[in-house]
Amino acid sequence: MNFKNVSRWHLPFLLLVSMLVTTAASFRAAAAENLLIIGDSLSAVYRLPIDSSWPSLLNKKWQDEKGKPSIVNASISGDTAEQGLTRLPALLKQHHPRWVLIELGANDGLRGFAPSGISQTLTQIIKLVKQADAQPLLMQIRLPPNYGRRYTEAFYAIYPALAKQNNIPLVPFFMEQVALKPEWMQDDGLHPAQAAQSFIADWMADKLAPLVKPDQTLSKPQS
């Protein structure tokens, strides 16, 4: 054996290992600081400037508070749960989030999709988030009452059931607060107006703060 050749390749190998370890540590550090929001128009703020959205306002608020994560808002108006699921792998790879707030399902419900199918899609989203070593946070969604009591109750029940089955936090639905004030709603009766965004940001800050602590224990994927 030529020991000169061994020593010649030993240093580059160690440097490569060191770079990989450093990169992995950087990813973990980034993951400890990011909260990814994957949602629809309620978080993408339909017909409003993105800078005035509640995720943007919450992100600005938290940048002044030590230990709070940065927010990556990957919400798209009109997205169904299936469309969110399709986009999720690339988002997880790009942002390496520590937490993922799942605000999806409203468009599925408005289109009358079967609750069982919505539940299955949200379950896949939750599993992908856990497999990426991130903590899923599931937002409760409620439909307007004009969709009929039987359907709206079946739809509403999806979220607490999934939270319990997957042992993840269920975040309250901010629209239940906003819809009480007509001046906070757009003329379509479905989306918050710009006047409501500051309230939503503060309200969500209170609900999310206990769930996004740096030492928060991740729930593990179920087999």
Short mmCIF file of N, CA, C and O in Angstrom, two decimals, residues 2 6 19 24 34 49 70-71 92 97 101 106-107 112 119-120 125 162 172 180 186 189 191 198-199 206 210-211 223:
data_model
loop_
_atom_site.label_atom_id
_atom_site.label_comp_id
_atom_site.label_asym_id
_atom_site.label_seq_id
_atom_site.Cartn_x
_atom_site.Cartn_y
_atom_site.Cartn_z
N ASN A 2 0.48 2.23 -0.79
CA ASN A 2 1.22 3.47 -0.87
C ASN A 2 0.65 4.47 0.13
O ASN A 2 -0.39 5.08 -0.09
N VAL A 6 -2.45 7.60 0.47
CA VAL A 6 -3.49 7.64 1.50
C VAL A 6 -3.54 9.01 2.15
O VAL A 6 -4.59 9.63 2.31
N MET A 19 -17.50 19.82 5.40
CA MET A 19 -18.45 20.65 4.65
C MET A 19 -19.86 20.09 4.75
O MET A 19 -20.83 20.83 4.90
N ALA A 24 -25.31 20.42 6.89
CA ALA A 24 -26.42 19.83 7.65
C ALA A 24 -26.77 20.69 8.84
O ALA A 24 -27.94 20.91 9.16
N ASN A 34 -37.73 28.84 10.75
CA ASN A 34 -38.75 29.06 9.74
C ASN A 34 -40.10 28.46 10.10
O ASN A 34 -40.18 27.31 10.53
N PRO A 49 -52.72 43.94 -1.21
CA PRO A 49 -51.25 43.95 -1.33
C PRO A 49 -50.64 42.93 -0.37
O PRO A 49 -51.04 42.85 0.80
N SER A 70 -38.94 33.16 11.53
CA SER A 70 -39.29 33.90 10.33
C SER A 70 -40.42 33.16 9.62
O SER A 70 -40.50 31.94 9.68
N ILE A 71 -41.28 33.92 8.96
CA ILE A 71 -42.43 33.32 8.30
C ILE A 71 -42.21 33.29 6.79
O ILE A 71 -41.86 34.30 6.18
N LEU A 92 -40.78 22.19 1.04
CA LEU A 92 -40.03 21.62 2.16
C LEU A 92 -38.54 21.55 1.84
O LEU A 92 -37.69 21.85 2.69
N PRO A 97 -38.39 24.08 6.71
CA PRO A 97 -39.08 24.72 7.84
C PRO A 97 -39.01 23.89 9.11
O PRO A 97 -38.88 22.66 9.07
N LEU A 101 -47.61 25.56 9.03
CA LEU A 101 -49.01 25.83 9.29
C LEU A 101 -49.81 25.45 8.05
O LEU A 101 -49.62 26.02 6.98
N ALA A 106 -60.54 24.91 2.55
CA ALA A 106 -61.71 25.77 2.34
C ALA A 106 -62.22 25.67 0.91
O ALA A 106 -63.44 25.55 0.68
N ASN A 107 -61.32 25.70 -0.07
CA ASN A 107 -61.75 25.63 -1.47
C ASN A 107 -62.31 24.26 -1.82
O ASN A 107 -63.21 24.15 -2.66
N GLY A 112 -67.64 21.48 -2.68
CA GLY A 112 -68.45 20.32 -2.32
C GLY A 112 -67.72 18.99 -2.40
O GLY A 112 -68.36 17.94 -2.54
N SER A 119 -60.01 14.75 3.89
CA SER A 119 -59.28 14.21 5.04
C SER A 119 -58.05 13.41 4.60
O SER A 119 -56.97 13.54 5.18
N GLN A 120 -58.21 12.60 3.57
CA GLN A 120 -57.10 11.79 3.08
C GLN A 120 -55.96 12.67 2.55
O GLN A 120 -54.78 12.39 2.79
N ILE A 125 -50.52 15.44 3.56
CA ILE A 125 -49.75 16.66 3.82
C ILE A 125 -49.07 16.57 5.18
O ILE A 125 -47.87 16.87 5.32
N LEU A 162 -58.32 14.88 12.59
CA LEU A 162 -56.95 14.72 12.10
C LEU A 162 -55.93 15.16 13.15
O LEU A 162 -54.87 14.53 13.29
N PRO A 172 -57.02 27.51 16.06
CA PRO A 172 -58.37 28.04 15.82
C PRO A 172 -58.46 28.83 14.51
O PRO A 172 -57.46 29.35 14.01
N LEU A 180 -67.48 38.35 12.21
CA LEU A 180 -68.44 39.00 13.10
C LEU A 180 -68.57 40.48 12.82
O LEU A 180 -69.55 41.12 13.24
N GLN A 186 -64.50 41.65 2.93
CA GLN A 186 -64.64 42.16 1.57
C GLN A 186 -66.08 41.96 1.10
O GLN A 186 -66.86 41.24 1.71
N GLY A 189 -68.04 38.59 0.87
CA GLY A 189 -68.52 37.90 2.06
C GLY A 189 -67.70 36.70 2.47
O GLY A 189 -68.08 35.98 3.42
N HIS A 191 -63.80 36.79 2.18
CA HIS A 191 -62.40 37.12 2.44
C HIS A 191 -62.27 38.33 3.36
O HIS A 191 -63.03 39.29 3.23
N SER A 198 -54.40 43.46 10.43
CA SER A 198 -53.64 43.73 11.65
C SER A 198 -54.20 42.93 12.83
O SER A 198 -53.45 42.36 13.62
N PHE A 199 -55.53 42.89 12.92
CA PHE A 199 -56.16 42.09 13.98
C PHE A 199 -55.78 40.62 13.83
O PHE A 199 -55.43 39.96 14.82
N ASP A 206 -50.83 35.36 19.08
CA ASP A 206 -51.19 34.79 20.38
C ASP A 206 -51.40 33.28 20.29
O ASP A 206 -51.01 32.53 21.20
N PRO A 210 -47.20 29.89 21.51
CA PRO A 210 -46.88 28.72 22.34
C PRO A 210 -46.48 27.48 21.54
O PRO A 210 -45.94 26.54 22.10
N LEU A 211 -46.76 27.51 20.23
CA LEU A 211 -46.53 26.33 19.39
C LEU A 211 -45.23 26.39 18.61
O LEU A 211 -44.84 25.39 18.00
N SER A 223 -46.51 5.09 12.03
CA SER A 223 -46.24 4.00 11.08
C SER A 223 -47.52 3.51 10.45
O SER A 223 -48.60 3.74 10.98
#
